Short mmCIF file of C-alpha atoms and ligand atoms in Angstrom, two decimals:
data_model
loop_
_atom_site.label_atom_id
_atom_site.label_comp_id
_atom_site.label_asym_id
_atom_site.label_seq_id
_atom_site.Cartn_x
_atom_site.Cartn_y
_atom_site.Cartn_z
CA MET A 16 0.02 0.08 0.01
CA PHE A 17 0.91 3.62 -0.25
CA LYS A 18 2.45 5.49 2.99
CA SER A 19 -0.19 6.10 5.86
CA GLU A 20 -0.20 9.60 5.14
CA VAL A 21 -1.60 9.23 1.79
CA TYR A 22 -4.75 7.53 3.20
CA THR A 23 -4.91 10.05 6.09
CA LYS A 24 -4.90 13.03 3.71
CA ARG A 25 -7.58 11.48 1.80
CA ARG A 26 -9.88 10.98 4.71
CA GLU A 27 -9.11 14.72 5.76
CA GLU A 28 -10.34 15.82 2.34
CA LEU A 29 -13.42 13.91 2.54
CA GLN A 30 -13.83 15.16 6.11
CA LYS A 31 -14.02 18.70 4.69
CA LYS A 32 -16.59 17.62 1.98
CA LEU A 33 -19.48 16.06 4.35
CA LYS A 34 -21.29 18.26 6.65
CA GLY A 35 -22.14 15.70 9.40
CA GLY A 36 -23.14 12.13 10.33
CA ILE A 37 -20.95 9.03 9.88
CA ALA A 38 -19.80 7.06 6.90
CA LEU A 39 -19.57 3.43 6.53
CA PHE A 40 -17.10 1.97 4.11
CA ILE A 41 -17.74 -1.76 3.79
CA GLY A 42 -14.47 -3.78 2.54
CA ASN A 43 -15.31 -6.86 0.48
CA THR A 44 -15.29 -10.40 1.84
CA GLU A 45 -14.49 -13.69 0.52
CA SER A 46 -17.38 -15.01 -1.60
CA PRO A 47 -18.10 -18.78 -2.09
CA MET A 48 -17.67 -20.00 -5.61
CA ASN A 49 -18.72 -23.88 -5.36
CA TYR A 50 -18.35 -24.61 -1.55
CA PRO A 51 -17.85 -22.16 1.46
CA ALA A 52 -14.14 -22.46 1.62
CA ASN A 53 -13.35 -22.34 -2.19
CA THR A 54 -13.88 -18.72 -2.83
CA TYR A 55 -13.82 -16.35 -5.86
CA HIS A 56 -10.48 -14.58 -6.47
CA PHE A 57 -10.66 -11.76 -3.59
CA ARG A 58 -10.68 -8.24 -4.77
CA GLN A 59 -10.91 -5.50 -2.15
CA ASP A 60 -13.61 -2.70 -2.86
CA SER A 61 -11.95 0.33 -4.52
CA ASP A 62 -13.49 2.91 -2.18
CA PHE A 63 -12.36 0.99 0.89
CA LEU A 64 -8.93 0.82 -0.79
CA TYR A 65 -8.68 4.58 -1.68
CA PHE A 66 -9.42 5.55 1.91
CA PHE A 67 -8.16 2.80 3.96
CA GLY A 68 -5.65 0.72 1.47
CA LEU A 69 -6.01 -2.40 3.41
CA ASP A 70 -6.04 -5.19 1.13
CA ILE A 71 -7.66 -8.09 3.20
CA PRO A 72 -11.30 -9.16 3.59
CA GLY A 73 -13.76 -8.55 6.19
CA LEU A 74 -12.99 -5.14 7.19
CA THR A 75 -15.24 -1.93 7.58
CA GLY A 76 -14.01 1.66 7.77
CA VAL A 77 -16.15 4.31 9.60
CA MET A 78 -15.66 8.02 9.45
CA ASP A 79 -17.38 10.45 11.76
CA PHE A 80 -17.73 13.71 10.01
CA ASP A 81 -18.93 15.60 13.34
CA SER A 82 -15.93 14.49 15.54
CA GLY A 83 -13.43 14.08 12.74
CA LYS A 84 -12.57 10.51 14.26
CA ASP A 85 -12.06 7.18 11.96
CA TRP A 86 -11.95 3.51 12.83
CA VAL A 87 -11.19 0.23 11.06
CA PHE A 88 -13.44 -2.59 12.30
CA GLY A 89 -12.81 -6.36 11.69
CA ASN A 90 -12.24 -9.56 13.97
CA ASP A 91 -8.72 -10.15 14.71
CA PHE A 92 -7.53 -13.70 13.45
CA ASP A 93 -7.52 -16.62 16.05
CA LEU A 94 -5.14 -19.48 16.28
CA ASP A 95 -7.16 -21.71 13.80
CA ASP A 96 -6.68 -19.12 11.08
CA ILE A 97 -3.09 -18.73 11.85
CA ILE A 98 -2.69 -22.63 11.60
CA TRP A 99 -4.06 -22.58 8.17
CA MET A 100 -2.78 -19.14 6.94
CA GLY A 101 0.33 -18.46 8.74
CA PRO A 102 0.97 -15.67 11.19
CA GLN A 103 -1.24 -12.59 10.66
CA PRO A 104 -1.02 -8.69 11.76
CA SER A 105 -3.73 -7.58 14.44
CA ILE A 106 -6.59 -5.19 13.29
CA LYS A 107 -4.63 -2.49 15.22
CA ASP A 108 -1.42 -3.18 13.43
CA LEU A 109 -3.37 -2.91 10.15
CA ALA A 110 -5.03 0.15 10.92
CA SER A 111 -1.99 1.89 11.85
CA LYS A 112 -0.77 1.44 8.10
CA CYS A 113 -3.42 3.71 6.89
CA GLY A 114 -3.08 6.12 9.93
CA VAL A 115 -6.31 5.02 11.69
CA LYS A 116 -5.87 4.69 15.59
CA ASN A 117 -9.39 3.44 16.50
CA THR A 118 -10.37 -0.13 15.89
CA GLY A 119 -12.83 -2.68 17.08
CA SER A 120 -14.40 -5.96 16.37
CA LEU A 121 -17.39 -6.43 13.98
CA LEU A 122 -19.69 -6.61 17.07
CA MET A 123 -18.43 -3.14 18.04
CA LEU A 124 -19.21 -1.97 14.52
CA ASP A 125 -22.74 -3.15 15.19
CA GLU A 126 -23.03 -1.33 18.49
CA THR A 127 -21.56 1.78 16.95
CA ILE A 128 -24.19 1.82 14.21
CA ARG A 129 -26.92 1.19 16.55
CA GLU A 130 -25.85 4.13 18.80
CA ALA A 131 -25.78 6.43 15.72
CA LEU A 132 -29.13 5.37 14.65
CA ALA A 133 -30.62 5.80 18.19
CA LYS A 134 -29.31 9.36 18.06
CA LYS A 135 -30.88 9.87 14.64
CA ARG A 136 -27.56 10.54 13.03
CA LYS A 137 -27.16 10.32 9.31
CA VAL A 138 -25.39 7.21 8.22
CA HIS A 139 -23.85 7.62 4.84
CA PHE A 140 -22.83 4.64 2.66
CA LEU A 141 -21.94 4.28 -0.97
CA PRO A 142 -24.00 1.85 -3.42
CA PRO A 143 -23.19 -1.88 -2.67
CA TYR A 144 -22.68 -4.33 -5.42
CA GLN A 145 -21.59 -7.35 -3.63
CA GLY A 146 -24.12 -9.57 -1.79
CA GLU A 147 -22.44 -9.97 1.18
CA ALA A 148 -21.92 -5.89 1.61
CA LYS A 149 -25.78 -5.67 0.93
CA ILE A 150 -26.53 -8.15 3.77
CA LEU A 151 -24.11 -6.55 6.24
CA LEU A 152 -25.54 -3.12 5.56
CA GLY A 153 -29.03 -4.26 5.79
CA SER A 154 -28.23 -6.01 9.12
CA LEU A 155 -26.31 -2.94 10.60
CA LEU A 156 -28.98 -0.23 9.38
CA LYS A 157 -32.07 -2.65 10.00
CA GLU A 158 -33.17 -2.10 6.49
CA ASN A 159 -34.10 -4.40 3.49
CA PRO A 160 -30.61 -5.59 2.06
CA CYS A 161 -32.28 -5.37 -1.38
CA GLN A 162 -32.89 -1.69 -0.88
CA MET A 163 -29.31 -0.80 -0.04
CA LYS A 164 -28.59 0.86 -3.22
CA THR A 165 -31.32 3.10 -3.67
CA LEU A 166 -30.72 4.20 -0.04
CA ALA A 167 -27.08 5.15 -0.66
CA SER A 168 -26.08 8.77 0.00
CA PRO A 169 -25.65 11.06 -2.95
CA ASP A 170 -23.67 13.53 -0.80
CA LEU A 171 -21.04 10.88 -0.12
CA ILE A 172 -21.12 9.58 -3.85
CA LYS A 173 -20.46 13.06 -5.11
CA ALA A 174 -17.69 13.80 -2.57
CA VAL A 175 -15.92 10.56 -3.23
CA VAL A 176 -16.32 11.14 -7.16
CA SER A 177 -14.86 14.44 -6.95
CA LEU A 178 -11.66 13.14 -4.97
CA ARG A 179 -11.10 9.99 -6.94
CA SER A 180 -11.46 11.79 -10.50
CA ILE A 181 -8.15 13.70 -9.96
CA LYS A 182 -5.23 11.27 -9.66
CA GLU A 183 -2.57 11.76 -7.30
CA LYS A 184 0.99 11.63 -8.43
CA VAL A 185 1.35 8.27 -6.58
CA GLU A 186 -1.59 6.88 -8.41
CA ILE A 187 -0.32 8.04 -11.83
CA GLU A 188 2.87 6.19 -11.18
CA GLU A 189 0.91 3.08 -10.56
CA ILE A 190 -1.21 3.45 -13.74
CA GLU A 191 1.79 3.77 -15.64
CA LYS A 192 3.22 0.55 -13.98
CA ALA A 193 -0.34 -1.11 -15.17
CA VAL A 194 0.34 0.13 -18.75
CA ASP A 195 3.74 -1.13 -18.72
CA ILE A 196 2.62 -4.60 -17.87
CA ALA A 197 0.01 -4.19 -20.68
CA PHE A 198 3.17 -3.49 -23.15
CA GLU A 199 4.31 -6.83 -22.44
CA MET A 200 0.79 -8.59 -22.76
CA HIS A 201 0.11 -6.88 -25.97
CA VAL A 202 3.46 -7.52 -27.65
CA ALA A 203 3.48 -11.07 -26.50
CA ALA A 204 0.19 -11.42 -28.29
CA MET A 205 1.14 -9.65 -31.46
CA LYS A 206 4.13 -12.19 -31.76
CA MET A 207 1.70 -15.00 -31.35
CA CYS A 208 -1.12 -13.74 -33.84
CA LYS A 209 -0.42 -16.49 -36.49
CA LYS A 210 -2.39 -18.86 -38.47
CA GLY A 211 -3.07 -22.03 -36.71
CA VAL A 212 -2.60 -20.55 -33.27
CA ARG A 213 -5.35 -20.90 -30.47
CA GLU A 214 -7.05 -17.92 -29.17
CA GLN A 215 -6.87 -19.58 -25.89
CA ASP A 216 -3.19 -19.98 -26.13
CA ILE A 217 -2.86 -16.06 -26.51
CA PHE A 218 -5.42 -15.45 -23.85
CA GLY A 219 -3.71 -17.61 -21.51
CA THR A 220 -0.22 -16.21 -22.23
CA MET A 221 -1.63 -12.66 -21.49
CA GLU A 222 -3.35 -13.55 -18.40
CA GLY A 223 -0.24 -15.27 -17.19
CA LEU A 224 1.99 -12.28 -17.74
CA ALA A 225 -0.38 -10.15 -15.73
CA LEU A 226 -0.29 -12.60 -12.99
CA MET A 227 3.57 -12.69 -13.32
CA LYS A 228 3.96 -9.10 -13.27
CA GLY A 229 1.09 -7.66 -10.89
CA ALA A 230 -2.23 -8.77 -9.44
CA GLY A 231 -3.66 -10.28 -12.81
CA THR A 232 -5.86 -8.64 -15.31
CA SER A 233 -7.78 -5.38 -14.56
CA PHE A 234 -11.08 -7.12 -16.31
CA PRO A 235 -11.61 -10.26 -18.20
CA ILE A 236 -9.61 -10.23 -21.32
CA ILE A 237 -11.39 -9.46 -24.52
CA LEU A 238 -9.57 -11.52 -27.33
CA SER A 239 -11.14 -12.78 -30.64
CA ILE A 240 -10.78 -12.79 -34.35
CA ASN A 241 -14.63 -11.91 -34.17
CA GLY A 242 -13.88 -8.52 -32.78
CA GLN A 243 -17.14 -7.35 -34.06
CA THR A 244 -18.48 -8.58 -30.97
CA LEU A 245 -17.36 -5.66 -28.60
CA HIS A 246 -16.75 -7.68 -25.46
CA ASN A 247 -15.83 -11.13 -26.81
CA HIS A 248 -14.89 -13.47 -24.04
CA ASN A 249 -15.13 -16.55 -26.13
CA HIS A 250 -11.59 -17.87 -26.93
CA GLY A 251 -12.64 -20.66 -28.72
CA ASN A 252 -11.21 -20.24 -32.34
CA ILE A 253 -8.44 -20.91 -34.21
CA LEU A 254 -6.51 -18.22 -35.98
CA GLU A 255 -7.18 -17.95 -39.88
CA LYS A 256 -5.43 -15.92 -42.58
CA GLY A 257 -7.45 -13.00 -43.69
CA LYS A 258 -8.87 -12.22 -40.00
CA MET A 259 -7.91 -9.70 -37.59
CA MET A 260 -7.58 -10.50 -33.74
CA VAL A 261 -8.77 -7.91 -31.40
CA ALA A 262 -7.07 -7.92 -28.03
CA ASP A 263 -8.64 -5.61 -25.47
CA ALA A 264 -6.79 -6.44 -22.00
CA GLY A 265 -5.20 -4.42 -19.28
CA ALA A 266 -3.18 -5.29 -15.96
CA GLU A 267 -3.88 -4.41 -12.29
CA THR A 268 -0.78 -3.43 -10.28
CA ARG A 269 -0.28 -5.04 -6.72
CA LEU A 270 -2.10 -1.83 -5.57
CA HIS A 271 -4.85 -2.35 -7.88
CA TYR A 272 -4.69 0.58 -10.45
CA ALA A 273 -5.83 -0.53 -13.94
CA SER A 274 -4.62 -0.08 -17.37
CA ASP A 275 -6.97 -0.83 -20.49
CA ILE A 276 -5.23 -1.44 -24.02
CA THR A 277 -6.66 -2.58 -27.11
CA ARG A 278 -4.68 -3.76 -30.09
CA THR A 279 -5.96 -5.02 -33.41
CA THR A 280 -3.52 -7.40 -35.33
CA PRO A 281 -3.80 -9.15 -38.58
CA VAL A 282 -3.37 -12.88 -38.68
CA GLY A 283 0.22 -13.41 -39.92
CA GLY A 284 1.36 -9.97 -39.17
CA LYS A 285 0.85 -8.36 -42.26
CA PHE A 286 -2.00 -6.05 -43.19
CA SER A 287 -3.92 -6.45 -46.50
CA GLN A 288 -4.91 -3.47 -48.43
CA LEU A 289 -8.48 -3.87 -47.16
CA GLN A 290 -7.47 -4.09 -43.63
CA LYS A 291 -5.31 -0.98 -44.07
CA ASP A 292 -8.09 0.86 -45.35
CA ILE A 293 -10.02 0.47 -42.17
CA TYR A 294 -7.22 0.29 -39.81
CA GLU A 295 -5.78 3.78 -40.64
CA ILE A 296 -9.11 5.45 -40.16
CA VAL A 297 -9.38 3.98 -36.60
CA LEU A 298 -5.77 5.05 -35.95
CA LYS A 299 -6.33 8.41 -37.23
CA ALA A 300 -9.37 8.80 -34.60
CA ASN A 301 -7.05 7.39 -31.96
CA SER A 302 -4.11 9.73 -32.56
CA GLU A 303 -5.97 12.86 -33.25
CA SER A 304 -8.01 12.15 -30.16
CA ILE A 305 -5.15 11.85 -27.95
CA ALA A 306 -3.46 14.85 -29.57
CA SER A 307 -6.25 17.21 -28.77
CA ALA A 308 -7.32 15.89 -25.32
CA GLY A 309 -6.55 18.53 -22.70
CA PRO A 310 -8.25 20.97 -20.33
CA GLY A 311 -10.95 23.38 -22.29
CA LEU A 312 -12.32 20.30 -24.09
CA SER A 313 -14.94 17.69 -23.00
CA ASN A 314 -15.08 14.05 -23.65
CA LEU A 315 -18.36 14.22 -25.39
CA GLU A 316 -16.65 16.71 -27.82
CA LEU A 317 -13.57 14.39 -28.23
CA HIS A 318 -15.89 11.68 -28.87
CA LEU A 319 -18.08 13.54 -31.51
CA ARG A 320 -14.60 14.66 -33.23
CA ALA A 321 -13.52 10.97 -33.40
CA CYS A 322 -16.85 9.77 -34.74
CA LYS A 323 -16.45 12.57 -37.40
CA ILE A 324 -12.95 11.21 -38.24
CA ILE A 325 -14.67 7.53 -38.54
CA SER A 326 -17.42 8.82 -40.65
CA ALA A 327 -15.23 10.95 -43.05
CA GLY A 328 -12.98 8.03 -43.52
CA MET A 329 -15.88 5.59 -44.29
CA LYS A 330 -16.97 8.40 -46.62
CA GLU A 331 -13.75 8.28 -48.66
CA LEU A 332 -14.22 4.53 -49.03
CA GLY A 333 -17.70 5.11 -50.21
CA ILE A 334 -19.07 3.13 -47.43
CA MET A 335 -20.77 6.42 -45.85
CA LYS A 336 -21.91 9.52 -47.86
CA GLY A 337 -23.73 12.95 -47.39
CA ASP A 338 -22.46 15.55 -44.81
CA VAL A 339 -20.25 14.24 -42.03
CA ASP A 340 -21.45 16.75 -39.45
CA GLU A 341 -25.08 15.88 -40.11
CA ALA A 342 -24.38 11.92 -40.24
CA VAL A 343 -22.81 12.12 -36.70
CA ALA A 344 -25.37 14.52 -35.28
CA GLU A 345 -28.20 12.02 -36.41
CA GLY A 346 -26.17 9.18 -35.14
CA ALA A 347 -25.63 7.35 -38.52
CA HIS A 348 -21.81 6.48 -37.63
CA ALA A 349 -22.96 4.34 -34.75
CA LEU A 350 -23.67 1.60 -37.23
CA PHE A 351 -19.75 1.26 -37.33
CA MET A 352 -18.88 2.76 -34.05
CA PRO A 353 -21.56 2.16 -31.51
CA HIS A 354 -19.82 2.78 -28.18
CA GLY A 355 -18.32 5.68 -26.46
CA LEU A 356 -14.74 7.09 -27.04
CA GLY A 357 -13.58 6.21 -23.62
CA HIS A 358 -14.05 6.26 -19.76
CA MET A 359 -12.12 7.37 -16.73
CA MET A 360 -9.69 4.68 -15.31
CA GLY A 361 -8.03 4.30 -11.99
CA LEU A 362 -8.71 1.71 -9.18
CA ASP A 363 -11.54 0.43 -11.50
CA VAL A 364 -10.96 -0.07 -15.08
CA HIS A 365 -14.30 1.81 -15.56
CA ASP A 366 -13.62 4.03 -12.94
CA MET A 367 -16.07 4.53 -10.19
CA GLU A 368 -18.88 2.61 -12.19
CA ALA A 369 -20.10 1.28 -8.89
CA LEU A 370 -20.89 4.79 -7.45
CA GLY A 371 -23.00 5.28 -10.53
CA GLU A 372 -21.97 6.31 -14.23
CA ASN A 373 -24.00 9.54 -14.23
CA TYR A 374 -22.42 10.67 -10.95
CA VAL A 375 -18.98 10.31 -12.63
CA GLY A 376 -19.60 11.43 -16.29
CA TYR A 377 -22.54 13.68 -16.11
CA ASN A 378 -24.27 16.29 -13.92
CA ASP A 379 -27.03 18.70 -13.76
CA GLU A 380 -25.92 20.67 -16.95
CA VAL A 381 -24.73 17.82 -18.90
CA LYS A 382 -27.29 15.05 -19.35
CA ARG A 383 -26.86 11.61 -21.08
CA SER A 384 -28.01 11.30 -24.79
CA SER A 385 -30.44 8.67 -25.64
CA GLN A 386 -29.31 8.26 -29.00
CA PHE A 387 -28.08 4.90 -29.89
CA GLY A 388 -24.32 4.96 -29.63
CA LEU A 389 -23.81 8.10 -27.98
CA ALA A 390 -25.82 6.79 -24.99
CA PHE A 391 -23.05 4.35 -24.31
CA LEU A 392 -20.55 7.42 -23.89
CA ARG A 393 -19.71 6.90 -20.09
CA PHE A 394 -18.36 10.34 -19.46
CA ALA A 395 -19.27 13.51 -21.16
CA LEU A 396 -17.95 16.34 -18.96
CA PRO A 397 -15.10 18.94 -19.42
CA PHE A 398 -11.49 17.47 -18.82
CA LYS A 399 -9.58 18.67 -15.76
CA PRO A 400 -5.79 18.35 -15.07
CA GLY A 401 -5.51 14.87 -13.22
CA HIS A 402 -8.29 12.91 -15.17
CA VAL A 403 -7.09 9.82 -16.49
CA PHE A 404 -9.01 8.54 -19.59
CA THR A 405 -9.13 5.69 -22.13
CA VAL A 406 -9.23 6.74 -25.70
CA GLU A 407 -10.61 3.85 -27.75
CA PRO A 408 -12.15 4.30 -30.99
CA GLY A 409 -13.20 1.47 -33.07
CA CYS A 410 -14.91 0.33 -36.33
CA TYR A 411 -17.13 -2.76 -36.61
CA PHE A 412 -18.98 -4.80 -39.18
CA ILE A 413 -21.49 -6.27 -36.87
CA PRO A 414 -23.82 -8.57 -39.17
CA GLU A 415 -27.04 -8.56 -37.13
CA LEU A 416 -26.75 -4.33 -36.75
CA ILE A 417 -26.10 -4.04 -40.32
CA ALA A 418 -28.79 -6.51 -41.51
CA GLN A 419 -31.64 -4.68 -39.33
CA TRP A 420 -30.56 -1.28 -40.44
CA LYS A 421 -30.17 -2.20 -44.04
CA ALA A 422 -33.76 -4.00 -43.77
CA GLU A 423 -35.13 -0.44 -42.15
CA LYS A 424 -33.29 1.43 -44.71
CA ARG A 425 -32.22 3.49 -41.57
CA PHE A 426 -29.85 6.60 -42.38
CA SER A 427 -29.98 5.54 -46.08
CA GLY A 428 -29.21 9.18 -46.95
CA PHE A 429 -25.67 8.53 -45.04
CA ILE A 430 -25.06 4.92 -45.74
CA ASN A 431 -24.01 3.10 -48.70
CA TYR A 432 -25.36 -0.49 -47.72
CA GLY A 433 -24.26 -1.97 -51.01
CA LYS A 434 -20.76 -1.17 -50.20
CA ILE A 435 -20.47 -2.69 -46.86
CA ASP A 436 -20.23 -6.50 -48.01
CA ASN A 437 -16.65 -6.11 -49.14
CA TYR A 438 -15.65 -5.20 -45.79
CA MET A 439 -17.31 -7.86 -43.46
CA SER A 440 -14.22 -9.95 -43.04
CA ILE A 441 -12.64 -7.21 -41.28
CA GLY A 442 -14.93 -8.04 -38.14
CA GLY A 443 -13.71 -5.30 -35.84
CA ILE A 444 -10.98 -2.91 -35.21
CA ARG A 445 -10.34 -0.89 -31.88
CA ILE A 446 -7.33 0.83 -30.63
CA GLU A 447 -7.30 1.92 -27.07
CA ASP A 448 -4.66 3.89 -25.11
CA ASN A 449 -4.45 5.44 -21.59
CA VAL A 450 -4.10 9.17 -21.24
CA LEU A 451 -3.60 11.47 -18.35
CA ILE A 452 -4.89 15.18 -18.88
CA THR A 453 -2.24 17.69 -17.60
CA GLU A 454 -2.43 21.55 -17.15
CA LYS A 455 -1.14 22.09 -20.69
CA GLY A 456 -2.52 19.16 -22.60
CA HIS A 457 -2.29 15.32 -21.94
CA LYS A 458 0.47 12.65 -21.37
CA LEU A 459 0.30 9.22 -23.01
CA LEU A 460 0.59 6.91 -20.15
CA GLY A 461 3.28 4.11 -19.95
CA LYS A 462 5.53 2.75 -22.61
CA PRO A 463 4.08 3.32 -26.03
CA ILE A 464 2.81 0.04 -27.44
CA PRO A 465 3.07 -0.45 -31.04
CA LYS A 466 0.08 0.66 -33.09
CA THR A 467 1.10 2.00 -36.40
CA ILE A 468 1.09 -0.19 -39.33
CA LYS A 469 4.75 -0.29 -39.65
CA ASP A 470 5.23 -0.69 -35.91
CA VAL A 471 2.65 -3.76 -35.62
CA GLU A 472 3.88 -5.48 -38.57
CA SER A 473 7.67 -5.10 -37.29
CA THR A 474 6.52 -6.36 -33.80
CA CYS A 475 4.87 -9.40 -35.43
CA LEU A 476 8.01 -10.43 -37.14
N1 LIG B 526 -12.12 -3.05 -21.63
C1 LIG B 526 -13.45 -2.76 -21.84
C2 LIG B 526 -13.27 -1.43 -22.41
O1 LIG B 526 -12.48 -1.07 -23.14
O2 LIG B 526 -13.89 -0.66 -21.71
MN1 LIG B 527 -10.45 -2.01 -23.05
MN1 LIG B 528 -11.94 0.79 -22.15
#
């Protein structure tokens, strides 16, 4: 974990933002997979990590916004635990690592909350997503566990979002480490991208590298020669010549900071002219979006610019037609790029998604669009120094979507349906990088991962 001062400072900042009451930060617990002692991979809750940093199951942090005190609650390990797990630190020792002096057992947590409720104090908490956390909250607050998400505190959510959105120097260093692990994962995948190789072999190699170098992957690896399926977790194909492999994979560092990188590689390592035609369009959207990212612009504007680059490129190939600005305003480009340009990234790969995407990426002035494609943009607000984003334009040929729009003659003033068939073998192309917004502009995070046609081809050799 970081030095204790990092967590103390974050809690002090949160203290300044809340007017009163107490806040509960429920850490994650181990969750059974197929029998109680065989649990899913343990991943600590990101908000608990942010304010308390302790990476073990079964802890709860409490902050009092009237007295300024904070606590770590959890049960000390007993001899039975130590026989199986080896010597363990006490809750007191753990709490001191994040600068917290007050500790107690889970029974004391229950008493603390009971006392607060008896005094009619406000108990703030964040929206839970793990069943165990919902049950614990329900039992502490004497509420229906199924209601805990709707009863979460908007004041606490907004305060946490405002802090976690601006990354500290130590966080940026961690994210760069995560990108550097992704560099190794993606270069290994490019080198393996050859006819006859199984997707599963490449998937396993990438996952193994993430585990060797850090805490594993930051989300389940997306890897397929059917890249037209945006989140394709099926790795059952054998690579064939003429196809392109989309690999969307990131690492998590030991402190749980994420990277999220996508590269698209032609099987055999040499782009055909057809593949080059579409790849260059996506690469232009990726590079020009990164080049213009910075304060003074919003991610919504950057997204729309990228959609215009995709549409203009498709128009040059004769796949789209008409006025590019109008096509994008009406959403015709979403046939080929139906997702948002990018999202915040930090302790979560989709940072703070558990707190509610609209709290993170929208506000009272900027409301989410309902237009197909644009509705999936996770963050639309202006960029601020300290924001960390992904930039991930793509171009896809999704047979089911194309068939439906074609049958409806949807946007037939902007789309030449007759020209699409030629390009169906492309499947999908996405190119994703991770960027920090700085005072003056932006910084591409981590070691640059090959993405120009020349660099991808020479990496594949
Ligand atoms: N890794 C999923 C995404 O790019 O958002
Ligand atoms: Mn990704
Ligand atoms: Mn992403």
